[in-house]
Amino acid sequence: MKNRITELFGIEYPIIQAGMIWCSGWELASAVSNAGGLGIIGSGSMYPDVLKEHIRKCQAATTKPFAVNIPLIYPDIDKHVETIIEEQVPIVFSSAGNPKTWTAKLHEHGIKVVHVVSSAKFAQKAEAAGVDAVVAEGFEAGGHNGREETTTMVLIPGVCQAVNIPVIAAGGIASGKAMLAAMALGAEAVQIGSRFVASKESSAHQNFKQTVIETGEGGTQLSLKQLTPVRLVKNAFFNQVAKAELRGASSDELKEILGRARAKRGMFEGDLVEGELEIGQVAGTINQVLSAKEIVDEIWAEFKQEQKRIAGFI
Ligand code: NDP
Ligand code: NDP
């Protein structure tokens, strides 16, 4: 397939794996890139030396392009950027912050920059900052989320209308059918997170992968809107936060409940009770752990099949 996104990244299919803390290390990123999509190392949970190790292992495991996601609120962001430049990573996906801060520097080193947004207004800001493309991520998505609760169905056409750079759709996409829908709305690629958490190569704990499979429709909810909105599985930790929110707990109280390293505890160490489990609504449709290649192949085959089915109506 050929469009602005496949050309920009030099990839076969416009299927991008989301950068996800504790779940997307070098193994998943290289497997997705080797399958013809774009793999992303999620650096938000990695100490600087760990990121360096993952980039080097990814380079050894694939000759194809891959990217690193940097949440701009990461405490040692300067070190991550330095590593990315030194190790000649070709593509960066930035999120959770102002794209003005790092885009020019990354571009100076020939690195392509994509920024993740949750509204048409932020998409325009990202375009003004000079990014090469945006990921428009809707309310269905797992993990960090926009405050406005704009769903993918509404967000994608709005963002496509607001900017001239290519748009990558994210949030609620885990199948070829959803990919086709997103492209009908104007996106030129999709970014997929939850489906790849439940993959063989993901570094998520086995318990978390099993939870993704068992989570049904309505099994997740946006939480902690007062701090940083995040979509979580409704486990005991989520319920504790929900109760506190209901009684009008202050931001400080919520921070105290959250504590430190909850995401690691849940997603990497597999504590399903006390841990934070970040996953999208679409977990409700995922019922099997497959390899990254099987996932990419399945999505691409379904995308083409559905295109034909719909063309048959006309
Ligand atoms: P491996 O798959 O071989 O990772 C094994 C390493 O992970 C071991 O050194 C072990 O450290 C550590 N580890 C295992 N279980 C846990 C746990 N429950 N909590 C914390 N650390 C654990 O190599 P990789 O190349 O995949 O990983 C290299 C490094 O990257 C490791 O340090 C790993 O923790 C980290 N990583 C980070 C991810 C992230 O998103 N931040 C994702 C994947 C890996 P030890 O024997 O010292 O306990
Ligand atoms: P916490 O403050 O609760 O904990 C920090 C976690 O990050 C710890 O588990 C720690 O590992 C790890 N870590 C890696 N590098 C550093 C560093 N340089 N300094 C301190 N801690 C580090 O944060 P969260 O777990 O809630 O979030 C961690 C990061 O992930 C944040 O940067 C956040 O923005 C990002 N994030 C990104 C999301 C996304 O969708 N891309 C979603 C949620 C969070 P250890 O326990 O081994 O010390």
Coordinates of C-alpha atoms and ligand atoms in Angstrom, one line a residue:
M1 CA 0.0 0.0 0.0
K2 CA 1.2 3.5 -0.8
N3 CA 0.1 6.7 0.9
R4 CA 1.8 9.6 2.7
I5 CA 2.3 7.6 5.9
T6 CA 3.8 4.5 4.3
E7 CA 6.1 6.8 2.3
L8 CA 7.0 8.9 5.3
F9 CA 8.1 5.9 7.3
G10 CA 9.2 3.5 4.6
I11 CA 6.8 0.8 5.7
E12 CA 4.6 -1.8 3.9
Y13 CA 1.3 -1.5 5.8
P14 CA -0.1 1.7 7.5
I15 CA -0.3 -0.2 10.8
I16 CA 1.5 1.3 13.7
Q17 CA 2.0 -0.3 17.1
A18 CA 1.5 2.2 19.9
G19 CA 4.3 3.0 22.4
M20 CA 3.0 1.6 25.7
I21 CA 4.8 1.8 29.0
W22 CA 5.9 -1.6 30.4
C23 CA 4.4 -3.4 27.3
S24 CA 6.3 -2.3 24.3
G25 CA 10.0 -3.0 24.6
W26 CA 12.4 -3.9 21.7
E27 CA 11.0 -7.4 21.2
L28 CA 7.5 -6.2 20.3
A29 CA 8.7 -3.1 18.3
S30 CA 11.1 -5.2 16.2
A31 CA 8.5 -7.9 15.6
V32 CA 5.9 -5.4 14.4
S33 CA 8.5 -3.7 12.1
N34 CA 9.6 -7.1 10.7
A35 CA 5.9 -7.9 10.0
G36 CA 5.7 -4.8 7.7
G37 CA 4.1 -2.3 10.2
L38 CA 5.9 0.3 12.4
G39 CA 7.0 -0.9 15.8
I40 CA 7.4 1.6 18.7
I41 CA 9.5 1.3 21.8
G42 CA 7.6 2.9 24.7
S43 CA 10.3 4.8 26.6
G44 CA 8.1 6.4 29.3
S45 CA 8.8 3.6 31.8
M46 CA 12.5 3.1 30.9
Y47 CA 15.5 4.6 32.7
P48 CA 17.9 6.2 30.1
D49 CA 20.3 3.2 30.1
V50 CA 17.4 0.8 29.7
L51 CA 16.2 2.8 26.6
K52 CA 19.7 2.6 25.1
E53 CA 19.7 -1.2 25.6
H54 CA 16.3 -1.5 24.0
I55 CA 17.2 0.6 21.0
R56 CA 20.4 -1.4 20.4
K57 CA 18.5 -4.7 20.7
C58 CA 15.8 -3.5 18.3
Q59 CA 18.4 -2.5 15.8
A60 CA 20.0 -5.9 16.1
A61 CA 16.6 -7.6 15.6
T62 CA 15.3 -5.7 12.6
T63 CA 16.7 -3.8 9.6
K64 CA 13.3 -2.1 9.1
P65 CA 12.4 1.4 10.5
F66 CA 11.1 1.6 14.0
A67 CA 10.3 4.5 16.4
V68 CA 10.6 5.5 20.0
N69 CA 7.6 7.1 21.9
I70 CA 8.6 9.8 24.3
P71 CA 5.9 11.1 26.7
L72 CA 7.1 14.7 27.2
I73 CA 6.3 14.6 30.9
Y74 CA 9.0 12.0 31.4
P75 CA 11.4 13.3 34.1
D76 CA 14.7 12.7 32.2
I77 CA 13.5 13.7 28.7
D78 CA 16.8 15.4 27.8
K79 CA 18.7 12.1 28.3
H80 CA 16.1 10.2 26.2
V81 CA 16.4 12.7 23.4
E82 CA 20.2 12.5 23.5
T83 CA 20.1 8.7 23.3
I84 CA 17.6 8.8 20.4
I85 CA 19.9 11.2 18.5
E86 CA 23.1 9.2 19.3
E87 CA 21.6 5.9 18.4
Q88 CA 20.2 7.3 15.2
V89 CA 16.6 6.3 15.7
P90 CA 14.8 7.4 12.5
I91 CA 11.3 8.3 14.0
V92 CA 10.0 9.7 17.2
F93 CA 6.4 9.8 18.4
S94 CA 6.0 12.4 21.1
S95 CA 3.0 12.6 23.5
A96 CA 1.7 14.3 26.6
G97 CA 3.3 17.7 26.2
N98 CA 4.1 20.6 23.9
P99 CA 5.5 19.5 20.5
K100 CA 7.2 22.8 20.1
T101 CA 9.9 21.9 22.7
W102 CA 11.7 19.1 20.8
T103 CA 10.5 18.9 17.2
A104 CA 13.1 21.3 15.7
K105 CA 16.0 19.7 17.5
L106 CA 14.9 16.2 16.3
H107 CA 14.4 17.5 12.8
E108 CA 17.9 19.0 12.8
H109 CA 19.2 15.4 13.2
G110 CA 17.0 14.1 10.3
I111 CA 14.5 12.4 12.7
K112 CA 10.9 12.3 11.7
V113 CA 8.5 13.5 14.4
V114 CA 4.8 12.6 15.0
H115 CA 2.8 14.0 17.9
V116 CA -0.1 12.4 19.6
V117 CA -3.2 14.7 20.1
S118 CA -6.8 14.3 21.4
S119 CA -8.4 17.3 19.7
A120 CA -8.4 19.3 16.4
K121 CA -7.0 22.3 18.3
F122 CA -3.9 20.4 19.5
A123 CA -3.5 18.9 16.0
Q124 CA -3.2 22.5 14.6
K125 CA -0.7 23.3 17.3
A126 CA 1.3 20.2 16.4
E127 CA 1.2 21.2 12.7
A128 CA 2.4 24.7 13.6
A129 CA 5.2 23.2 15.6
G130 CA 6.4 21.5 12.4
V131 CA 5.6 17.8 13.1
D132 CA 5.4 15.4 10.1
A133 CA 2.1 13.8 11.1
V134 CA -0.2 13.5 14.0
V135 CA -1.8 10.6 15.8
A136 CA -5.4 11.5 16.7
E137 CA -6.4 9.4 19.7
G138 CA -10.0 9.0 20.7
F139 CA -11.7 8.4 24.0
E140 CA -11.8 4.6 23.6
A141 CA -8.0 4.4 23.9
G142 CA -6.2 2.9 26.9
G143 CA -3.7 4.7 29.1
H144 CA -3.3 8.4 29.0
N145 CA -6.3 10.1 27.4
G146 CA -7.8 13.5 26.5
R147 CA -10.0 15.4 28.9
E148 CA -12.7 16.2 26.3
E149 CA -13.8 12.6 25.8
T150 CA -14.0 13.0 22.0
T151 CA -14.6 9.6 20.5
T152 CA -12.5 8.3 17.5
M153 CA -15.5 8.5 15.2
V154 CA -15.9 12.2 15.9
L155 CA -12.3 13.1 16.4
I156 CA -10.8 11.8 13.1
P157 CA -12.9 13.7 10.6
G158 CA -12.4 16.9 12.7
V159 CA -8.6 16.5 12.9
C160 CA -8.4 15.7 9.1
Q161 CA -10.3 18.8 8.3
A162 CA -8.2 21.0 10.7
V163 CA -4.7 20.0 9.4
N164 CA -2.9 19.3 6.1
I165 CA -0.4 16.8 7.5
P166 CA -1.3 13.1 7.5
V167 CA -3.4 11.8 10.3
I168 CA -3.0 8.5 12.1
A169 CA -6.2 7.3 13.9
A170 CA -6.0 5.7 17.3
G171 CA -8.4 4.6 20.0
G172 CA -10.7 1.6 19.7
I173 CA -8.9 0.0 16.7
A174 CA -7.9 -3.6 16.8
S175 CA -9.2 -5.1 13.6
G176 CA -9.1 -4.7 9.8
K177 CA -12.8 -3.6 9.9
A178 CA -12.0 -0.7 12.3
M179 CA -8.9 0.2 10.3
L180 CA -11.1 0.5 7.2
A181 CA -13.5 2.7 9.1
A182 CA -10.7 4.9 10.3
M183 CA -9.4 5.3 6.8
A184 CA -12.9 6.1 5.5
L185 CA -13.0 8.9 8.0
G186 CA -9.8 10.4 6.5
A187 CA -6.9 8.8 8.4
E188 CA -3.9 7.5 6.4
A189 CA -2.9 4.9 9.0
V190 CA -3.9 3.4 12.3
Q191 CA -2.1 3.2 15.6
I192 CA -3.0 0.1 17.6
G193 CA -2.2 -0.5 21.3
S194 CA -4.4 -2.9 23.2
R195 CA -4.3 -5.6 20.5
F196 CA -0.5 -5.7 20.8
V197 CA -0.5 -5.8 24.6
A198 CA -2.0 -9.3 24.2
S199 CA 0.8 -10.4 21.9
K200 CA 3.6 -13.0 22.4
E201 CA 6.3 -10.4 22.1
S202 CA 4.8 -7.8 24.4
S203 CA 6.7 -7.4 27.7
A204 CA 3.4 -7.1 29.7
H205 CA 3.1 -9.7 32.5
Q206 CA 1.3 -12.9 31.6
N207 CA -1.4 -12.0 34.2
F208 CA -2.1 -8.7 32.4
K209 CA -2.3 -10.3 29.0
Q210 CA -4.8 -12.8 30.4
T211 CA -6.8 -9.9 31.9
V212 CA -6.9 -8.2 28.5
I213 CA -8.4 -11.4 27.1
E214 CA -10.9 -11.7 29.9
T215 CA -12.0 -8.0 29.9
G216 CA -15.4 -7.6 28.3
E217 CA -17.4 -4.7 27.0
G218 CA -17.7 -2.1 29.7
G219 CA -14.7 -3.5 31.6
T220 CA -12.6 -0.3 31.4
Q221 CA -13.3 3.3 32.4
L222 CA -11.5 6.6 32.3
S223 CA -10.1 7.4 35.7
L224 CA -8.1 10.1 37.6
K225 CA -9.4 12.9 35.4
Q226 CA -8.5 15.3 38.1
L227 CA -4.8 14.3 37.8
T228 CA -3.9 12.8 34.4
P229 CA -6.9 11.1 32.8
V230 CA -6.1 7.4 32.2
R231 CA -8.3 4.5 31.0
L232 CA -8.0 1.5 33.3
V233 CA -9.4 -2.0 33.8
K234 CA -12.0 -1.9 36.6
N235 CA -10.0 -3.8 39.2
A236 CA -9.7 -3.3 43.0
F237 CA -7.2 -0.4 42.5
F238 CA -9.6 1.3 40.1
N239 CA -12.5 0.9 42.5
Q240 CA -10.5 2.4 45.3
V241 CA -9.8 5.5 43.1
A242 CA -13.5 5.6 42.0
K243 CA -14.7 5.6 45.6
A244 CA -12.3 8.4 46.5
E245 CA -13.4 10.4 43.5
L246 CA -17.1 9.9 44.4
R247 CA -16.5 11.4 47.9
G248 CA -14.8 14.4 46.3
A249 CA -11.2 13.5 47.2
S250 CA -8.6 16.3 46.6
S251 CA -5.8 16.0 44.0
D252 CA -3.4 15.4 46.9
E253 CA -5.5 12.6 48.3
L254 CA -5.7 11.0 44.9
K255 CA -1.9 11.3 44.4
E256 CA -1.5 9.6 47.8
I257 CA -3.7 6.7 46.8
L258 CA -1.9 6.4 43.4
G259 CA 1.5 6.3 45.1
R260 CA 4.4 5.3 42.9
A261 CA 5.0 2.8 40.2
R262 CA 1.4 1.5 40.1
A263 CA 1.6 0.9 36.4
K264 CA 4.8 -1.2 36.7
R265 CA 3.1 -3.2 39.5
G266 CA 0.1 -4.0 37.4
M267 CA 1.3 -4.3 33.9
F268 CA 4.9 -5.6 34.3
E269 CA 4.8 -7.4 37.7
G270 CA 1.2 -8.7 37.2
D271 CA -0.4 -7.5 40.4
L272 CA -4.1 -7.6 39.2
V273 CA -5.5 -6.3 42.5
E274 CA -3.3 -3.3 43.6
G275 CA -1.7 -2.5 40.2
E276 CA -2.8 0.0 37.5
L277 CA -3.9 -1.8 34.4
E278 CA -4.0 0.5 31.3
I279 CA -6.0 -0.8 28.4
G280 CA -8.5 0.4 25.8
Q281 CA -12.2 -0.3 25.4
V282 CA -11.4 -2.6 22.5
A283 CA -10.0 -5.1 25.0
G284 CA -13.6 -6.3 25.0
T285 CA -13.1 -7.8 21.5
I286 CA -9.7 -9.4 22.1
N287 CA -9.8 -13.1 23.0
Q288 CA -6.4 -14.6 22.0
V289 CA -2.7 -14.0 22.5
L290 CA -1.1 -14.1 19.0
S291 CA 2.3 -13.2 17.7
A292 CA 2.8 -9.6 16.4
K293 CA 3.1 -11.0 12.8
E294 CA -0.1 -13.0 13.1
I295 CA -1.9 -9.8 14.4
V296 CA -0.5 -7.6 11.5
D297 CA -1.4 -10.3 8.9
E298 CA -4.9 -10.8 10.3
I299 CA -5.7 -7.1 10.4
W300 CA -4.4 -6.6 6.8
A301 CA -6.3 -9.6 5.4
E302 CA -9.5 -8.4 7.1
F303 CA -9.0 -4.8 5.9
K304 CA -8.8 -6.0 2.3
Q305 CA -11.7 -8.5 2.7
E306 CA -14.0 -5.8 4.1
Q307 CA -13.1 -3.4 1.4
K308 CA -14.3 -6.0 -1.1
R309 CA -17.4 -6.7 0.9
I310 CA -18.4 -3.1 1.0
A311 CA -17.6 -2.5 -2.7
G312 CA -20.0 -5.4 -3.5
F313 CA -22.9 -3.3 -2.1
I314 CA -22.5 -0.7 -4.8
Ligands
NDP1 P1 14.8 -9.6 29.4 O1 13.5 -10.0 28.8 O2 15.9 -10.6 29.5 O3 14.5 -9.0 30.8 C1 14.8 -9.6 31.9 C2 15.2 -8.5 32.9 O4 14.0 -7.9 33.3 C3 16.0 -9.1 34.0 O5 17.2 -8.5 34.0 C4 15.2 -8.8 35.2 O6 16.0 -8.1 36.1 C5 14.1 -7.8 34.7 N1 12.8 -8.1 35.3 C6 12.2 -9.3 35.2 N2 11.0 -9.3 35.9 C7 11.0 -8.0 36.4 C8 10.0 -7.4 37.2 N3 8.9 -8.0 37.6 N4 10.3 -6.1 37.5 C9 11.4 -5.5 37.1 N5 12.3 -6.0 36.4 C10 12.1 -7.3 36.0 O7 15.4 -8.4 28.7 P2 14.8 -7.2 27.9 O8 15.9 -6.9 27.0 O9 13.4 -7.4 27.5 O10 14.8 -6.1 29.1 C11 16.0 -5.3 29.4 C12 15.6 -4.4 30.5 O11 14.5 -3.6 30.1 C13 15.2 -5.0 31.7 O12 15.8 -4.3 32.8 C14 13.7 -4.9 31.9 O13 13.3 -4.7 33.2 C15 13.5 -3.6 31.1 N6 12.2 -3.6 30.4 C16 11.5 -2.4 30.5 C17 10.3 -2.2 29.8 C18 9.6 -0.9 30.0 O14 8.6 -0.7 29.4 N7 10.1 -0.1 30.8 C19 9.8 -3.3 29.0 C20 10.6 -4.5 28.9 C21 11.7 -4.6 29.6 P3 16.6 -8.8 37.4 O15 17.0 -10.2 37.0 O16 17.7 -7.9 37.8 O17 15.4 -8.8 38.3
NDP2 P1 5.4 6.9 38.6 O1 5.9 8.2 39.0 O2 4.3 6.3 39.5 O3 6.6 5.9 38.6 C1 7.7 6.0 37.8 C2 7.9 4.7 37.0 O4 8.7 5.0 35.9 C3 8.6 3.7 37.9 O5 8.0 2.4 37.7 C4 10.0 3.7 37.4 O6 10.6 2.5 37.4 C5 9.9 4.2 36.0 N1 11.0 5.1 35.5 C6 11.6 5.0 34.4 N2 12.5 5.9 34.2 C7 12.4 6.7 35.3 C8 13.1 7.9 35.7 N3 14.0 8.5 34.9 N4 12.7 8.5 36.9 C9 11.8 8.0 37.6 N5 11.1 6.8 37.3 C10 11.4 6.2 36.1 O7 4.9 7.0 37.1 P2 4.0 6.1 36.2 O8 4.3 4.7 36.3 O9 2.6 6.5 36.4 O10 4.5 6.6 34.7 C11 5.8 6.5 34.3 C12 6.0 7.3 33.0 O11 5.2 6.7 32.0 C13 5.7 8.7 33.1 O12 6.7 9.4 32.3 C14 4.4 8.9 32.3 O13 4.2 10.0 31.6 C15 4.5 7.7 31.3 N6 3.2 7.2 31.0 C16 2.9 7.1 29.6 C17 1.7 6.6 29.2 C18 1.5 6.5 27.7 O14 0.3 6.2 27.3 N7 2.4 6.7 26.9 C19 0.7 6.1 30.1 C20 1.0 6.3 31.5 C21 2.2 6.8 31.9 P3 11.1 1.7 38.8 O15 9.8 1.4 39.5 O16 11.8 0.6 38.3 O17 11.9 2.7 39.5

